[in-house]
mmCIF file of C-alpha atoms in Angstrom:
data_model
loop_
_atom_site.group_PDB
_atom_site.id
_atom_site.type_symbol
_atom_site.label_atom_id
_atom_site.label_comp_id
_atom_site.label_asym_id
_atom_site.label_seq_id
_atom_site.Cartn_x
_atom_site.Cartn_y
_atom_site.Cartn_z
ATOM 1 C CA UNK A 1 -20.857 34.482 57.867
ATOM 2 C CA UNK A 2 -17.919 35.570 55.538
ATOM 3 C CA UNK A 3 -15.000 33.556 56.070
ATOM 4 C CA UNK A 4 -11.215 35.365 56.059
ATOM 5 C CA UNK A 5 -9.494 33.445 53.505
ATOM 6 C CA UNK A 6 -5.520 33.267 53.475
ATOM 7 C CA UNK A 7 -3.394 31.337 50.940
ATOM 8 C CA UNK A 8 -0.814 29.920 52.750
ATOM 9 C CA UNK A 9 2.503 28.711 50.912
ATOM 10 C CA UNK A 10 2.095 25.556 48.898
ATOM 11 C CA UNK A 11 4.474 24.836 45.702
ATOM 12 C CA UNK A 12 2.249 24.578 42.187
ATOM 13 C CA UNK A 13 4.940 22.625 40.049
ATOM 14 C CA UNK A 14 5.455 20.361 37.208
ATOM 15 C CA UNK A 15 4.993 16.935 37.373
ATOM 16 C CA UNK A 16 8.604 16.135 37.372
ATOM 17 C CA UNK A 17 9.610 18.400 39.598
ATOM 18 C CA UNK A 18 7.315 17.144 42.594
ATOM 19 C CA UNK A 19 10.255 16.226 44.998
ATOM 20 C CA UNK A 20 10.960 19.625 45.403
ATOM 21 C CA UNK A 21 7.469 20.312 47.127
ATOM 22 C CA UNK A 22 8.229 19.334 50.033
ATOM 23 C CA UNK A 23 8.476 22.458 52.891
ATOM 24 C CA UNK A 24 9.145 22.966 56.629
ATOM 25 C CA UNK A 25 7.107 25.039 58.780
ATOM 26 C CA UNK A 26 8.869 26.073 61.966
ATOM 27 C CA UNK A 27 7.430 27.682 64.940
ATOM 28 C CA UNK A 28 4.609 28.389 66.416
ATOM 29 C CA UNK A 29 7.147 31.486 67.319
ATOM 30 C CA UNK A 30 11.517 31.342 67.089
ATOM 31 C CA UNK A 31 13.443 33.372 69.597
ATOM 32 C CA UNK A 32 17.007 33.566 69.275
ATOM 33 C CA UNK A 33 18.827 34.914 71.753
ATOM 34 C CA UNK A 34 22.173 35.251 73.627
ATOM 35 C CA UNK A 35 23.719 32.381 71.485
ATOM 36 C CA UNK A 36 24.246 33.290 67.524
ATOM 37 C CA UNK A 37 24.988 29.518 66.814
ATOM 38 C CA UNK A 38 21.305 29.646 67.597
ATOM 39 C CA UNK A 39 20.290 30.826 64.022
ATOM 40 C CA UNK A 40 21.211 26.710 62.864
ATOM 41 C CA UNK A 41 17.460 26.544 63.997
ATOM 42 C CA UNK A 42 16.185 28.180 60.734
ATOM 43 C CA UNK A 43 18.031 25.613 58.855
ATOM 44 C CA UNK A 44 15.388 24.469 56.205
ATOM 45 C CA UNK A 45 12.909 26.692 57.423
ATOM 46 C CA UNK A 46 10.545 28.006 54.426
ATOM 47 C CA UNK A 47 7.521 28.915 56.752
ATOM 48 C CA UNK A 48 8.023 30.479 60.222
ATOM 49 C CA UNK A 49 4.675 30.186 62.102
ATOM 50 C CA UNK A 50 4.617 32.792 64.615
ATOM 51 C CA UNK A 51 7.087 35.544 64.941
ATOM 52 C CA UNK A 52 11.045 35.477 64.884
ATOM 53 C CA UNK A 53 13.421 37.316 67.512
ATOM 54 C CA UNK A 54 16.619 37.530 66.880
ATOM 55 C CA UNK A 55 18.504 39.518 69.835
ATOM 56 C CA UNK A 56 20.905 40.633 72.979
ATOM 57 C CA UNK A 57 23.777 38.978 70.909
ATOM 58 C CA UNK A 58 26.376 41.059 72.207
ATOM 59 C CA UNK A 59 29.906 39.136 70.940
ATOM 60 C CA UNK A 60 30.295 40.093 67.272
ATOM 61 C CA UNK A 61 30.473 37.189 64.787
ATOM 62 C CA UNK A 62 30.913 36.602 60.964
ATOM 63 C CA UNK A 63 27.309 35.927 59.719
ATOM 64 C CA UNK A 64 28.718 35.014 56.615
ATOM 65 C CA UNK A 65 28.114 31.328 56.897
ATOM 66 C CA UNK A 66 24.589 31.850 58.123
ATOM 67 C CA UNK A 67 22.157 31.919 54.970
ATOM 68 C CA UNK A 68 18.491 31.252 55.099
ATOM 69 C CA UNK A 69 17.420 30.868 51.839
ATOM 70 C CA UNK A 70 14.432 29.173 51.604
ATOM 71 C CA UNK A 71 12.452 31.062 54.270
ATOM 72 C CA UNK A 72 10.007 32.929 52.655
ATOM 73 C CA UNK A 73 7.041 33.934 54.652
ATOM 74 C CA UNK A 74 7.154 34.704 58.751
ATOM 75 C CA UNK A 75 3.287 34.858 59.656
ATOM 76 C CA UNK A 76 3.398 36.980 62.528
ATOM 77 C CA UNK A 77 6.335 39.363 62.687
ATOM 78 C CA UNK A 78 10.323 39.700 62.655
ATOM 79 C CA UNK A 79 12.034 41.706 65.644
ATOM 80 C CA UNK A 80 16.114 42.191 65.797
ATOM 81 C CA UNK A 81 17.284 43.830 68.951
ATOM 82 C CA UNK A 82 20.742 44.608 69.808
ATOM 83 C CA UNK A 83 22.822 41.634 67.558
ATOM 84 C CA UNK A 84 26.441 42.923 66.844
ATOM 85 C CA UNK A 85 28.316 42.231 63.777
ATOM 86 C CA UNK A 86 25.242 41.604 61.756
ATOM 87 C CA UNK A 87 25.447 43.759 58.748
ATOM 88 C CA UNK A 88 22.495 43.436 56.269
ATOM 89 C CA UNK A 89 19.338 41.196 56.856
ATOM 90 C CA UNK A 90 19.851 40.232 53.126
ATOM 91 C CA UNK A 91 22.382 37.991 53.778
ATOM 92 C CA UNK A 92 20.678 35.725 56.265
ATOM 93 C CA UNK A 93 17.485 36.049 54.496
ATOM 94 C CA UNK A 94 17.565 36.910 50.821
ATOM 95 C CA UNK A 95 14.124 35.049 49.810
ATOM 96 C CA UNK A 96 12.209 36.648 52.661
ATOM 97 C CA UNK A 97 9.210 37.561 50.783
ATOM 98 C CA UNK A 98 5.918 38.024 53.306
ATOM 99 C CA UNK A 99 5.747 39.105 56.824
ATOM 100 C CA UNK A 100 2.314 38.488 57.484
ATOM 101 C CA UNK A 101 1.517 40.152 60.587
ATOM 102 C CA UNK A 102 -0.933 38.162 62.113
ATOM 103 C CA UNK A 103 0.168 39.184 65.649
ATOM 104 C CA UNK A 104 1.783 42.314 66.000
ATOM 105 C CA UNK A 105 4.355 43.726 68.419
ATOM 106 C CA UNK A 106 2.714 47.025 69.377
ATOM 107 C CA UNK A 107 1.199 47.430 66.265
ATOM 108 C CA UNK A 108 4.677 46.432 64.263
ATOM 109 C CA UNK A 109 5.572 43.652 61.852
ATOM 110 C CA UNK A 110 9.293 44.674 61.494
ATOM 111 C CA UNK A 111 10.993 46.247 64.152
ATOM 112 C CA UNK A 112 14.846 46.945 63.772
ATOM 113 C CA UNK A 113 16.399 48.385 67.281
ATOM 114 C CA UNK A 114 19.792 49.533 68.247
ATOM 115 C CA UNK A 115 21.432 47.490 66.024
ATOM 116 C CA UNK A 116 24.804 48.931 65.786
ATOM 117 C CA UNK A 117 26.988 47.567 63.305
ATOM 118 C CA UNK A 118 23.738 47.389 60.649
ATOM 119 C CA UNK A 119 24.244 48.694 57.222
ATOM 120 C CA UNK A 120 21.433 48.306 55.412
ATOM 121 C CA UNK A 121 18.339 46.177 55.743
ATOM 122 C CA UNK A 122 18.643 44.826 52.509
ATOM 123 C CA UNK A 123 15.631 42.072 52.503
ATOM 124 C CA UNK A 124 15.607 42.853 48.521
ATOM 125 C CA UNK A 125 12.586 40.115 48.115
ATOM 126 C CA UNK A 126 10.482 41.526 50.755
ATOM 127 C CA UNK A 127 7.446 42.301 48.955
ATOM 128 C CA UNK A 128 4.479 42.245 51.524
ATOM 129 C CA UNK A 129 3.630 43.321 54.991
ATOM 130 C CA UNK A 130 -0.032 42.416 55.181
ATOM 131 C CA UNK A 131 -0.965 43.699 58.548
ATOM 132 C CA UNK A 132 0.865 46.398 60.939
ATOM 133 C CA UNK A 133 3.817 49.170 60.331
ATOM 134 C CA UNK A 134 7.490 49.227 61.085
ATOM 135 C CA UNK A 135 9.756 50.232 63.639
ATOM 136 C CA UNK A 136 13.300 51.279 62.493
ATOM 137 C CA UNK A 137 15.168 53.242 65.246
ATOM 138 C CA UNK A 138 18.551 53.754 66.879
ATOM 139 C CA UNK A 139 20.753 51.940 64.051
ATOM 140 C CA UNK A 140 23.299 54.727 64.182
ATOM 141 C CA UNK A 141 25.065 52.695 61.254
ATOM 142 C CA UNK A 142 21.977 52.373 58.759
ATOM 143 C CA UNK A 143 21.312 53.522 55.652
ATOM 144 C CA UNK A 144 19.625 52.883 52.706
ATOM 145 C CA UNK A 145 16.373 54.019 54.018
ATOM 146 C CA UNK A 146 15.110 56.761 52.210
ATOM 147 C CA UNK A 147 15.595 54.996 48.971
ATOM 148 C CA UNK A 148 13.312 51.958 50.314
ATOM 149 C CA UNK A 149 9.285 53.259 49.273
ATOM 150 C CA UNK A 150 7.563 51.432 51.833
ATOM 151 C CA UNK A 151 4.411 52.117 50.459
ATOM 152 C CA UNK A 152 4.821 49.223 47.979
ATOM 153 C CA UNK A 153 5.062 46.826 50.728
ATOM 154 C CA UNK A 154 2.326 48.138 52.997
ATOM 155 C CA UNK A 155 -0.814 50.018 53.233
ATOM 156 C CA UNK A 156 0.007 51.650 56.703
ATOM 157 C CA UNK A 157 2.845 54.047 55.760
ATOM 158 C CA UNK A 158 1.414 56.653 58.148
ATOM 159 C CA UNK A 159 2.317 54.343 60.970
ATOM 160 C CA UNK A 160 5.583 53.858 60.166
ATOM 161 C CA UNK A 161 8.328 54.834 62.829
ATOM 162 C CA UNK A 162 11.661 55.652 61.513
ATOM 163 C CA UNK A 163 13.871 57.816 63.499
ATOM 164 C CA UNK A 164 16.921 58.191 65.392
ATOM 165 C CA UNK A 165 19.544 55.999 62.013
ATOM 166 C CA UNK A 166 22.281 57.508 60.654
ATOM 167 C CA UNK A 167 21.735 60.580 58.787
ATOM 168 C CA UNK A 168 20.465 60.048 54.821
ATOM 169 C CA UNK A 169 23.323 62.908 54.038
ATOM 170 C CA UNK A 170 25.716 60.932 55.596
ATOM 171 C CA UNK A 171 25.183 57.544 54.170
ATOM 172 C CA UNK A 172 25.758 58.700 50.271
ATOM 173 C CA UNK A 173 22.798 56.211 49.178
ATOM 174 C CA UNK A 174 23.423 55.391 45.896
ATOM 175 C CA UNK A 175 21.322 52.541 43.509
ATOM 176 C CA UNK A 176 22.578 50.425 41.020
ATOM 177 C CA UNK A 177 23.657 52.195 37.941
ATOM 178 C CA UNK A 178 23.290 55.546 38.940
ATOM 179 C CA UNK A 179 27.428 56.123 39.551
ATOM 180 C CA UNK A 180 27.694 54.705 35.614
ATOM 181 C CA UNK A 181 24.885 57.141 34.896
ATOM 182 C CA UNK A 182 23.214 53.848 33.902
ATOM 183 C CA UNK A 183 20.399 53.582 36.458
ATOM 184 C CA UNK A 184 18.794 49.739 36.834
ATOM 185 C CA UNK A 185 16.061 50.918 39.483
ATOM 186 C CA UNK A 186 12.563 52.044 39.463
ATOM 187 C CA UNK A 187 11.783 55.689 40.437
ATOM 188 C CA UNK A 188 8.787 56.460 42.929
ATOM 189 C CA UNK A 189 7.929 59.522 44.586
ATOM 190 C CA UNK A 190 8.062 59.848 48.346
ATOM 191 C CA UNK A 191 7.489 63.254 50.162
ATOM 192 C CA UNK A 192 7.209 64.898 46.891
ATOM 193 C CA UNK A 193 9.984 63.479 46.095
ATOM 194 C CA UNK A 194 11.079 61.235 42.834
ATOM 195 C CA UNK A 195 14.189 59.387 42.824
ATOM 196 C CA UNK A 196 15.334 55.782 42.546
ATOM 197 C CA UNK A 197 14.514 52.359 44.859
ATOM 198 C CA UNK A 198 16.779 50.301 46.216
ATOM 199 C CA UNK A 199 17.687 47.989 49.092
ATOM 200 C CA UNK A 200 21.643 48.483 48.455
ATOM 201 C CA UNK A 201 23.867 49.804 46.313
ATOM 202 C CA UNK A 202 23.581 46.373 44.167
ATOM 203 C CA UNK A 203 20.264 45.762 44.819
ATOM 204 C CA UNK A 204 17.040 47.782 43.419
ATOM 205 C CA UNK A 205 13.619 47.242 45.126
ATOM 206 C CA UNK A 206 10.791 45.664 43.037
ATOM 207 C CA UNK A 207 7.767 47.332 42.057
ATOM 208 C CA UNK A 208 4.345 46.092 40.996
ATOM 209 C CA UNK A 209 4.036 46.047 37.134
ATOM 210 C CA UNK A 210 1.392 48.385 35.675
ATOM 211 C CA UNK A 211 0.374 46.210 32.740
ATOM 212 C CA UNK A 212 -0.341 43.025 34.282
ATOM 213 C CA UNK A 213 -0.955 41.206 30.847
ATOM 214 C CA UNK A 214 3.301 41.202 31.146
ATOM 215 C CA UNK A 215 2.731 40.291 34.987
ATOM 216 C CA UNK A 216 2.840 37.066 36.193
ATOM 217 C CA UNK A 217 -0.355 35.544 35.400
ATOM 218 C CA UNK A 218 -2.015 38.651 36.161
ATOM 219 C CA UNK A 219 -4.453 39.833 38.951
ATOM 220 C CA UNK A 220 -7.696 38.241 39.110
ATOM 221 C CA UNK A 221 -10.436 40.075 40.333
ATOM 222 C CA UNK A 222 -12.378 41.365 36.720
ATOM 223 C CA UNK A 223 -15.669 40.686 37.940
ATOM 224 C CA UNK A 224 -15.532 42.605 41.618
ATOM 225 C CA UNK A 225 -14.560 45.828 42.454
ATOM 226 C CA UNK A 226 -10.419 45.028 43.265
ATOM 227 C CA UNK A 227 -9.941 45.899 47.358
ATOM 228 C CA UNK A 228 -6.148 44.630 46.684
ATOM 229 C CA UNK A 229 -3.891 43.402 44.287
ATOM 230 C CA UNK A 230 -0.261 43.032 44.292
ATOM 231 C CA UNK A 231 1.739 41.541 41.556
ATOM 232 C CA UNK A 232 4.691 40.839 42.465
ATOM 233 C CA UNK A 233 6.716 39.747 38.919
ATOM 234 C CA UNK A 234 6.912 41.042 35.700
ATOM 235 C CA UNK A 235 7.697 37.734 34.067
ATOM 236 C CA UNK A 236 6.241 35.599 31.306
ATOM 237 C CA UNK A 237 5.588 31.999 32.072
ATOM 238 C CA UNK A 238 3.688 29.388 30.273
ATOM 239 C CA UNK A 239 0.209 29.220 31.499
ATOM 240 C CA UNK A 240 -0.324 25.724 30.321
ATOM 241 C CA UNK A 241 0.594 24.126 33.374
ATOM 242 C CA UNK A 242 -1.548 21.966 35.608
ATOM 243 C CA UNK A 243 -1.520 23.562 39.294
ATOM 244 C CA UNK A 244 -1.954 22.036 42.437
ATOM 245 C CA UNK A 245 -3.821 24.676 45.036
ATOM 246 C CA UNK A 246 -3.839 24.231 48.423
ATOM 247 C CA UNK A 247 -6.459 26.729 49.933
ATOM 248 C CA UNK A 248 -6.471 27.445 53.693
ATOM 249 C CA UNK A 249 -9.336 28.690 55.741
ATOM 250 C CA UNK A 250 -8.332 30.787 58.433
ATOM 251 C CA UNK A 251 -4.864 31.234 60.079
ATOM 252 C CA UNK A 252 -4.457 27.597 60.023
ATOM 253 C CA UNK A 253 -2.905 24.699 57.435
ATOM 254 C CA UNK A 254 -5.630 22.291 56.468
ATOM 255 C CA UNK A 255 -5.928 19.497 53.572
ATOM 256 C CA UNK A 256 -7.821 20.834 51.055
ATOM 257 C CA UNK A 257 -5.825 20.329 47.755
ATOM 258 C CA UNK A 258 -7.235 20.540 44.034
ATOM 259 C CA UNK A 259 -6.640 20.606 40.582
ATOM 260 C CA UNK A 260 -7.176 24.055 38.999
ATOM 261 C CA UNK A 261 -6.304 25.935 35.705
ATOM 262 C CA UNK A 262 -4.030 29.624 35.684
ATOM 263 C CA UNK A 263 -5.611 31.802 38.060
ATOM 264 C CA UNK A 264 -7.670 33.506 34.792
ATOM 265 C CA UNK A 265 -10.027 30.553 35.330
ATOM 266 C CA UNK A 266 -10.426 30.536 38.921
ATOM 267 C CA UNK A 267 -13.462 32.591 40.731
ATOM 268 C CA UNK A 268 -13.031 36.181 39.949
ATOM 269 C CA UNK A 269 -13.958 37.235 44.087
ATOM 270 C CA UNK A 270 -10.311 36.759 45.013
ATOM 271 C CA UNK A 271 -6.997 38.211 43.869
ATOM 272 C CA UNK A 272 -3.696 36.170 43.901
ATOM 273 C CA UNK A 273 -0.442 37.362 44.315
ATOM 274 C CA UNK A 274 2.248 35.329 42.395
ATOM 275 C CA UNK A 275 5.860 35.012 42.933
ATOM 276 C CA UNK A 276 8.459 33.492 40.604
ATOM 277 C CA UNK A 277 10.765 31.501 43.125
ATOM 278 C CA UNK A 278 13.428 29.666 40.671
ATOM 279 C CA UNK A 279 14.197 29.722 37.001
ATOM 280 C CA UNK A 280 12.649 26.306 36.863
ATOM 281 C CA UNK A 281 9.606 27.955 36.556
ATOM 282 C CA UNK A 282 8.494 26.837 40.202
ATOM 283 C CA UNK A 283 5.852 29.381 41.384
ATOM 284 C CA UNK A 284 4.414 29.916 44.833
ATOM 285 C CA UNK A 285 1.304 31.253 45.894
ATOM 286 C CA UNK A 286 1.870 33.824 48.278
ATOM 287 C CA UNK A 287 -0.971 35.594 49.276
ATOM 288 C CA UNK A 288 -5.094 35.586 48.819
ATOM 289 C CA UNK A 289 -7.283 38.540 49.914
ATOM 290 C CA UNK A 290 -10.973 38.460 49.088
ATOM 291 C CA UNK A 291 -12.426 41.801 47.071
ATOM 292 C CA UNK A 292 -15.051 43.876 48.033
ATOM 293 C CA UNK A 293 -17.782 44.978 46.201
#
């Protein structure tokens, strides 16, 4: 029987930095409602287990003060219905990184609804949606959403549901650079179209590196035929570092920790994502998917 094999977040680091590996997972499952002195419940939170609601806060507020930095992966999915005043998801969550998607809410990871006073979405770390679409609809303030290419976050683009936001010729989407005729961002094409990606107009959205010698350790999968690799950095780190891997079975945390080399050396039949957290060199294993083939 093959097993489904999940990396869940752990912190490889060096020796002397090993009182930073401690983490918090929250959950199983955060709803926030009603109250937005609620959101103090993230405080510390790097893993949400389960999904996160935020929503039906009616009585505007200055978010300003709430800042989630070090969550990083929500394993189920993030929903945001109907919270006034809130103007970018960036700012309460700028190291969001992974929605997993393990549970879905009808068939959607990220669902952004009728939130009025939203600007942009602005999650400029959000690299992965494993499992499910989104749902963007009735933000009749949002913009800076046809200069996000979904594709490079998820596989189910087709499934996507974006209507009903303020009008793309109305927003005046513009990415870092381009006003100075000094663009910073990428270009993909979407729709046939090839233009620049970006969360905001400060902040471009990442996108895999094609030579992943430059990459962040690369992704490892030489020996099978690759179902999926991400890489999520182009960075250069040292590779002689001694790792610490914690390697979960399943949808569930267990004990199993051991000494390994770079990922080069591991067994070729998975493929690691890799994410440079801090300039400290501090990595984090985000995600595992076995190959096929």
């Amino acid at each position: 029987m093959e097993r489904d094999w999940h990396i869940e977040y752990w912190w490889p680091l060096y020796a002397k930095q090993e009182e930073h590996t401690r983490r918090l997972v929250c959950g199983p499952g955060i709803d926030i409602r009603n109250d937005y002195q609620q959101l103090k419940r993230l405080e510390n939170c790097t893993v949400i287990e389960g999904y996160l609601h935020i929503l039906l806060i009616s009585k505007a507020e200055d978010y300003r003060s709430y800042r989630f930095p070090k969550l990083t992966v929500i394993t189920e999915y993030l929903l945001l219905f109907r919270v006034a005043g809130l103007e970018s998801l960036g700012d309460l969550f700028p190291n969001l990184t992974v929605i997993r998607g393990w549970k879905l809410f009808y068939n959607y990871a990220l669902v952004i609804f009728e939130m009025t006073n939203l600007k942009d979405i602005g999650l400029y770390n959000l690299r992965n949606i494993t499992r499910g679409a989104i749902r963007i609809e009735k933000n009749a303030d949002l913009c800076y959403l046809s200069t996000v290419d979904w594709s490079l976050i998820l596989d189910a683009v087709s499934n996507n549901y974006i209507v009903g936001n303020k009008p793309p010729k109305e927003c005046g989407d513009l990415c870092p650079g381009t006003m100075e005729e000094k663009p910073l961002c990428e270009k993909t094409t979407i729709n046939n179209e090839y233009n620049y990606r970006c969360w905001t107009t400060n902040r471009c959205q990442k996108t895999p590196c094609e030579d992943w010698s430059i990459c962040l350790f690369g992704a490892v999968c030489s020996a099978s035929r690759l179902q999926q690799a991400q890489v999520l950095q182009t960075t250069k780190v040292d590779h002689d570092v001694d790792l610490d891997f914690q390697v979960v079975p399943g949808k569930r945390p267990v004990a199993l920790d051991k000494k390994a080399g770079p990922p080069e050396q591991m067994h070729s039949s998975f493929v690691f994502s890799w994410e440079l957290l801090s300039p400290q060199n501090t990595l984090a294993l985000l995600s595992c998917s076995q190959c096929g083939g």
